Coordinates of C-alpha atoms and ligand atoms in Angstrom, one line a residue:
M9 CA 83.8 96.6 71.7
G10 CA 84.0 93.5 69.5
P11 CA 85.3 90.0 70.0
E12 CA 88.8 91.2 71.1
V13 CA 87.4 93.2 74.0
G14 CA 85.0 90.4 75.0
G15 CA 87.8 87.9 74.7
F16 CA 90.2 90.0 76.8
E17 CA 87.6 90.6 79.5
Q18 CA 87.1 86.8 79.8
E19 CA 90.8 86.1 79.9
F20 CA 91.6 88.8 82.4
A21 CA 88.8 87.7 84.7
D22 CA 90.0 84.1 84.4
Y23 CA 93.6 85.2 85.2
H24 CA 92.3 86.6 88.5
H25 CA 89.8 83.8 89.2
S26 CA 87.3 86.6 89.2
R27 CA 83.8 86.3 87.8
Y28 CA 83.6 89.5 85.8
C29 CA 85.8 92.0 84.0
V30 CA 84.8 95.2 82.2
G31 CA 87.3 96.9 79.9
V32 CA 87.3 100.7 80.1
G33 CA 89.2 103.6 78.7
S34 CA 91.9 104.1 81.4
G35 CA 92.9 103.3 84.9
T36 CA 91.4 106.6 86.1
D37 CA 88.1 105.8 84.5
A38 CA 88.2 102.4 86.1
L39 CA 88.4 104.0 89.5
I40 CA 85.7 106.6 88.7
L41 CA 83.3 104.1 87.3
A42 CA 84.0 101.7 90.2
M43 CA 83.0 104.4 92.7
R44 CA 80.0 105.5 90.6
A45 CA 78.8 101.9 90.4
I46 CA 78.5 101.8 94.2
D47 CA 76.8 105.2 94.3
I48 CA 79.8 107.1 95.7
G49 CA 79.4 110.8 95.1
A50 CA 79.0 114.2 96.7
G51 CA 78.7 114.0 100.5
D52 CA 80.6 110.7 100.7
E53 CA 84.1 110.1 102.0
V54 CA 86.7 107.7 100.6
I55 CA 89.8 106.8 102.6
T56 CA 93.0 106.4 100.6
V57 CA 96.6 107.5 100.7
S58 CA 98.4 110.7 99.7
H59 CA 101.5 108.7 98.6
T60 CA 100.2 107.5 95.3
A61 CA 99.9 108.5 91.6
V62 CA 97.7 111.7 91.7
A63 CA 95.2 109.8 89.6
T64 CA 94.0 107.8 92.6
V65 CA 93.0 110.9 94.5
S66 CA 91.8 113.0 91.6
A67 CA 89.4 110.1 90.6
V68 CA 87.8 110.4 94.0
V69 CA 87.5 114.2 93.6
A70 CA 86.0 113.6 90.1
T71 CA 83.1 111.6 91.6
G72 CA 82.2 114.5 93.9
A73 CA 83.3 112.6 97.0
T74 CA 85.9 113.8 99.5
P75 CA 89.2 111.9 99.6
V76 CA 90.4 111.3 103.2
L77 CA 94.1 110.9 103.0
I78 CA 96.1 108.9 105.6
D79 CA 99.6 107.8 106.0
I80 CA 101.6 104.8 104.7
E81 CA 103.7 102.1 106.3
S82 CA 107.1 103.6 105.5
A83 CA 108.8 100.2 104.9
Y84 CA 106.1 99.0 102.4
Y85 CA 104.9 102.4 100.9
T86 CA 101.3 101.2 101.3
I87 CA 98.3 102.3 103.4
D88 CA 98.8 101.9 107.1
P89 CA 95.8 99.8 108.3
N90 CA 96.3 101.0 111.9
L91 CA 95.3 104.5 110.9
I92 CA 92.0 103.6 109.0
E93 CA 89.5 103.2 111.9
A94 CA 90.2 106.6 113.4
T95 CA 89.3 108.3 110.2
I96 CA 86.0 106.5 109.6
T97 CA 82.9 108.7 109.9
K98 CA 79.2 108.3 109.0
K99 CA 80.1 109.6 105.5
T100 CA 82.7 107.0 104.8
K101 CA 81.8 104.7 102.0
A102 CA 84.9 103.0 100.8
I103 CA 88.7 102.4 101.2
I104 CA 91.0 102.5 98.2
P105 CA 94.2 100.6 99.0
V106 CA 96.9 101.3 96.4
H107 CA 99.3 98.4 95.7
L108 CA 102.0 101.0 95.0
Y109 CA 105.2 100.1 93.1
G110 CA 103.9 96.5 92.7
Q111 CA 103.7 95.8 96.5
P112 CA 100.4 94.3 97.8
C113 CA 98.7 96.2 100.6
D114 CA 97.9 94.5 103.9
M115 CA 94.6 93.2 102.6
D116 CA 93.6 91.0 105.6
A117 CA 93.7 94.0 107.9
I118 CA 91.9 96.2 105.4
M119 CA 89.2 93.7 104.6
W120 CA 88.6 93.1 108.3
I121 CA 88.1 96.8 109.1
A122 CA 85.9 97.2 106.0
S123 CA 83.6 94.4 106.9
K124 CA 83.4 95.6 110.5
H125 CA 82.2 99.0 109.4
G126 CA 80.3 98.0 106.2
L127 CA 82.7 99.7 103.8
R128 CA 83.5 98.8 100.3
V129 CA 87.1 98.1 99.2
I130 CA 88.3 99.3 95.7
E131 CA 91.8 98.1 95.0
D132 CA 94.0 100.4 92.9
C133 CA 96.0 97.8 91.0
A134 CA 97.4 100.1 88.3
Q135 CA 101.0 99.3 89.4
A136 CA 100.6 95.7 90.4
H137 CA 99.1 93.5 87.6
G138 CA 99.9 89.9 88.6
A139 CA 101.1 90.7 92.2
V140 CA 100.0 88.1 94.7
Y141 CA 98.8 88.6 98.3
K142 CA 98.6 85.3 100.2
G143 CA 97.9 83.2 97.2
R144 CA 95.4 85.6 95.6
K145 CA 96.1 88.0 92.7
V146 CA 95.7 91.7 93.8
G147 CA 92.3 93.0 92.6
S148 CA 90.4 89.9 93.5
T149 CA 90.2 90.4 97.3
G150 CA 88.3 93.7 97.5
D151 CA 84.8 94.4 96.1
I152 CA 86.3 95.8 92.9
G153 CA 89.9 95.8 91.4
C154 CA 90.9 98.6 89.1
F155 CA 93.7 98.4 86.5
S156 CA 95.4 100.7 84.0
F157 CA 97.0 99.5 80.8
Y158 CA 98.9 102.7 80.1
P159 CA 102.0 101.6 78.1
T160 CA 104.5 101.8 81.0
K161 CA 102.4 99.6 83.4
N162 CA 103.4 96.0 84.0
L163 CA 100.6 95.1 81.6
G164 CA 100.6 97.9 79.0
A165 CA 98.8 98.5 75.8
I166 CA 100.1 100.8 73.0
G167 CA 97.7 103.5 74.1
D168 CA 95.3 104.0 76.9
G169 CA 93.2 101.3 78.5
G170 CA 91.9 100.1 81.8
A171 CA 89.7 97.4 83.4
V172 CA 87.7 96.6 86.5
I173 CA 87.3 93.1 87.9
T174 CA 84.6 92.0 90.4
N175 CA 82.7 89.0 91.6
N176 CA 79.6 91.1 92.1
K177 CA 77.0 90.8 89.3
E178 CA 75.2 94.1 90.2
I179 CA 78.5 96.1 90.1
Y180 CA 79.5 94.4 86.9
E181 CA 76.2 95.3 85.2
R182 CA 76.3 98.9 86.5
I183 CA 79.9 99.4 85.2
T184 CA 79.0 97.9 81.9
R185 CA 76.2 100.5 81.6
L186 CA 78.3 103.4 82.8
R187 CA 81.1 102.8 80.3
Q188 CA 78.8 103.4 77.4
Y189 CA 76.0 106.0 77.3
G190 CA 74.2 104.6 80.3
W191 CA 72.8 101.9 78.0
D192 CA 71.1 98.8 79.2
D193 CA 71.1 95.5 77.2
N194 CA 68.5 96.9 74.9
R195 CA 70.5 100.1 74.2
V196 CA 68.1 102.2 76.2
N197 CA 69.6 104.9 78.3
Q198 CA 69.1 104.3 82.1
E199 CA 71.3 107.0 83.6
P200 CA 73.6 109.8 82.5
S201 CA 77.2 108.6 81.9
A202 CA 80.4 109.2 80.1
V203 CA 81.9 107.0 77.4
S204 CA 84.9 105.0 78.4
R205 CA 85.4 102.0 76.2
L206 CA 88.5 99.7 75.9
D207 CA 89.5 100.0 72.3
E208 CA 89.4 96.8 70.2
V209 CA 93.0 97.2 69.0
Q210 CA 94.3 97.7 72.5
A211 CA 92.3 94.6 73.6
A212 CA 93.9 92.5 70.9
I213 CA 97.4 93.6 72.0
L214 CA 96.5 93.0 75.6
R215 CA 95.3 89.5 74.8
V216 CA 98.8 88.7 73.4
K217 CA 100.7 90.5 76.2
L218 CA 98.7 88.9 79.0
H219 CA 100.4 85.6 78.1
Y220 CA 103.7 87.2 79.0
L221 CA 102.7 89.1 82.1
D222 CA 104.0 86.5 84.6
V223 CA 107.2 86.0 82.5
D224 CA 107.8 89.8 82.4
N225 CA 107.0 90.1 86.1
N226 CA 109.5 87.4 86.9
K227 CA 112.1 89.3 84.9
R228 CA 111.4 92.4 87.0
I229 CA 111.7 90.3 90.2
E230 CA 115.1 88.9 88.9
A231 CA 116.3 92.4 88.2
A232 CA 115.2 93.5 91.7
A233 CA 117.1 90.6 93.2
L234 CA 120.3 91.7 91.3
Y235 CA 119.9 95.2 92.6
N236 CA 119.3 93.9 96.2
K237 CA 122.4 91.8 96.1
A238 CA 124.7 94.5 94.8
L239 CA 123.3 97.4 96.8
V240 CA 123.0 95.7 100.2
S241 CA 126.4 97.0 101.2
K242 CA 125.3 100.6 100.7
E243 CA 123.6 102.7 103.3
W244 CA 120.5 102.7 101.2
E245 CA 117.2 101.3 102.4
L246 CA 116.2 98.6 99.9
P247 CA 112.7 97.4 99.1
V248 CA 111.1 95.1 101.6
V249 CA 108.5 92.6 100.4
R250 CA 105.5 92.0 102.6
S251 CA 105.5 88.4 103.9
D252 CA 103.6 85.8 101.9
C253 CA 103.4 88.2 98.9
N254 CA 104.8 88.6 95.4
H255 CA 106.0 92.1 94.7
V256 CA 106.0 92.7 90.9
Y257 CA 108.3 95.8 90.9
H258 CA 106.5 98.2 88.7
L259 CA 109.1 100.4 90.4
Y260 CA 112.3 99.5 92.3
V261 CA 112.5 102.2 95.0
V262 CA 115.3 102.8 97.4
K263 CA 115.5 105.4 100.2
L264 CA 118.7 107.4 100.7
D265 CA 119.6 110.6 102.4
D266 CA 121.5 112.3 99.6
R267 CA 118.9 111.4 97.1
D268 CA 119.0 114.6 95.0
K269 CA 122.7 114.5 94.6
I270 CA 122.8 110.8 93.6
M271 CA 119.9 111.3 91.1
Y272 CA 121.7 114.2 89.5
K273 CA 124.9 112.3 89.2
L274 CA 123.1 109.3 87.7
S275 CA 121.4 111.5 85.2
M276 CA 124.8 112.8 84.1
A277 CA 125.7 109.1 83.5
N278 CA 122.6 108.8 81.4
I279 CA 120.8 106.7 84.0
D280 CA 117.2 107.7 84.2
A281 CA 116.3 107.4 87.9
G282 CA 113.1 109.0 89.0
I283 CA 111.0 110.1 92.0
H284 CA 107.6 108.5 92.6
Y285 CA 106.3 110.8 93.8
Q286 CA 107.8 114.1 94.4
Y287 CA 104.7 115.6 95.8
P288 CA 102.2 113.8 98.0
A289 CA 98.7 114.0 96.4
H290 CA 97.4 116.4 99.0
L291 CA 100.0 119.0 98.0
H292 CA 98.6 119.3 94.5
S293 CA 96.7 122.5 94.5
G294 CA 93.6 121.1 92.8
I295 CA 93.3 118.3 95.4
M296 CA 94.4 120.3 98.4
R297 CA 91.1 122.2 98.4
K298 CA 89.0 119.1 98.2
A299 CA 90.8 116.5 100.4
L300 CA 90.7 116.0 104.1
V301 CA 94.0 115.2 105.8
P302 CA 92.9 114.5 109.4
K303 CA 96.4 113.8 110.7
K304 CA 99.9 114.9 109.7
L305 CA 101.3 112.5 107.1
E306 CA 104.7 112.0 108.8
A307 CA 105.8 108.9 106.9
T308 CA 104.6 110.2 103.6
E309 CA 106.4 113.6 104.0
K310 CA 109.6 111.9 105.1
V311 CA 109.8 109.3 102.3
V312 CA 109.1 111.8 99.5
R313 CA 112.5 113.4 100.4
Q314 CA 114.3 110.1 100.3
I315 CA 112.9 107.9 97.6
L316 CA 114.6 107.2 94.3
S317 CA 113.3 104.8 91.6
L318 CA 116.1 102.9 89.8
P319 CA 115.4 101.8 86.2
I320 CA 113.4 98.6 86.1
Y321 CA 111.5 96.9 83.3
P322 CA 111.7 93.3 81.9
E323 CA 114.7 94.1 79.6
V324 CA 116.6 96.4 82.0
D325 CA 120.4 96.1 81.9
V326 CA 121.0 96.0 85.7
A327 CA 124.7 95.6 85.3
S328 CA 125.1 99.0 83.5
V329 CA 123.0 100.8 86.1
L330 CA 125.1 99.2 88.9
K331 CA 128.3 100.2 87.1
A332 CA 127.1 103.8 87.0
I333 CA 126.3 103.6 90.7
E334 CA 129.7 102.2 91.4
D335 CA 131.4 105.0 89.4
L336 CA 129.7 107.6 91.6
E337 CA 132.2 107.1 94.4
Ligands
LIG425 C1 98.7 104.9 86.3 C2 98.0 104.9 87.6 C3 96.6 105.3 87.6 C4 95.9 105.9 86.4 O1 95.9 105.1 85.3 P1 95.6 105.8 83.8 O2 95.4 104.7 82.9 O3 96.8 106.6 83.5 O4 94.4 106.7 84.0 C5 95.9 105.2 88.8 N1 96.5 104.8 89.9 C6 97.8 104.5 89.9 C7 98.4 104.0 91.2 C8 98.6 104.5 88.8 O5 99.9 104.2 88.8

């Protein structure tokens, strides 16, 4: 919590044209502290998706609140705004859109519903650093944006780290307190809290790497374009980018019917394709008992059987992956 953390917070806030940034210990902590900062806890409901990293949903459970899990838009893999209003109750406090795989959610629709019902919006940006929705970086449209700097993320440290961004001074001050002993500016405890600091060494590395975030994202976008061009002739469903958005391809995900067979064959060719995610969050036993699933998640349950993530990162050798795919036939 020295000059590197302070410097990074300033630079990460500036990158988003946001007023404030608070560095924390992980992306999960960013979500938990964001919810705690707006007094979300036992008895409250938070609407999000089941098709996400389990961390999104387990963070809601960790606050004591009840996750209410709804379906996704199958083409974009993000929360279906048309399903939100039917699940709002008197207990609903917030919506957590997840910009999954690097694809921005339909923020206009989400913000409209939130403002109509007096709900907060906490953006889970752990897979979408630098993604753009209608000219605005993700994380800067909702009340709070939450980021992870786990090493594999688009902006990764060499260990754990996370951050929240916000334009709201009260939320900023509360999260600053909650990340360290519940301390106020005079180091007097004001409320019980955990400790979740961004480490000085991680911040120093993130300050250097932030300069390369857009460059690295562009390399991912170029790799995705090469995949798109080569795979268009196959009967696979390729990623669709929401209009007026920049998808930053944390993952390059295709849908195909013989997914398991293709994944196995690629693994035999030393190509490390993956499934994100094999289980919708509501099927994890720890969450199943705590979450509400008001309506069958038809799109979610269908896509988890079809999705395959091809290797993507700034240095990925697309040609060798494509060669391996060609050799499958
Ligand atoms: C990685 C991730 C998280 C959690 O981040 P950690 O730093 O690992 O705690 C939360 N949400 C999503 C969508 C993620 O991909």
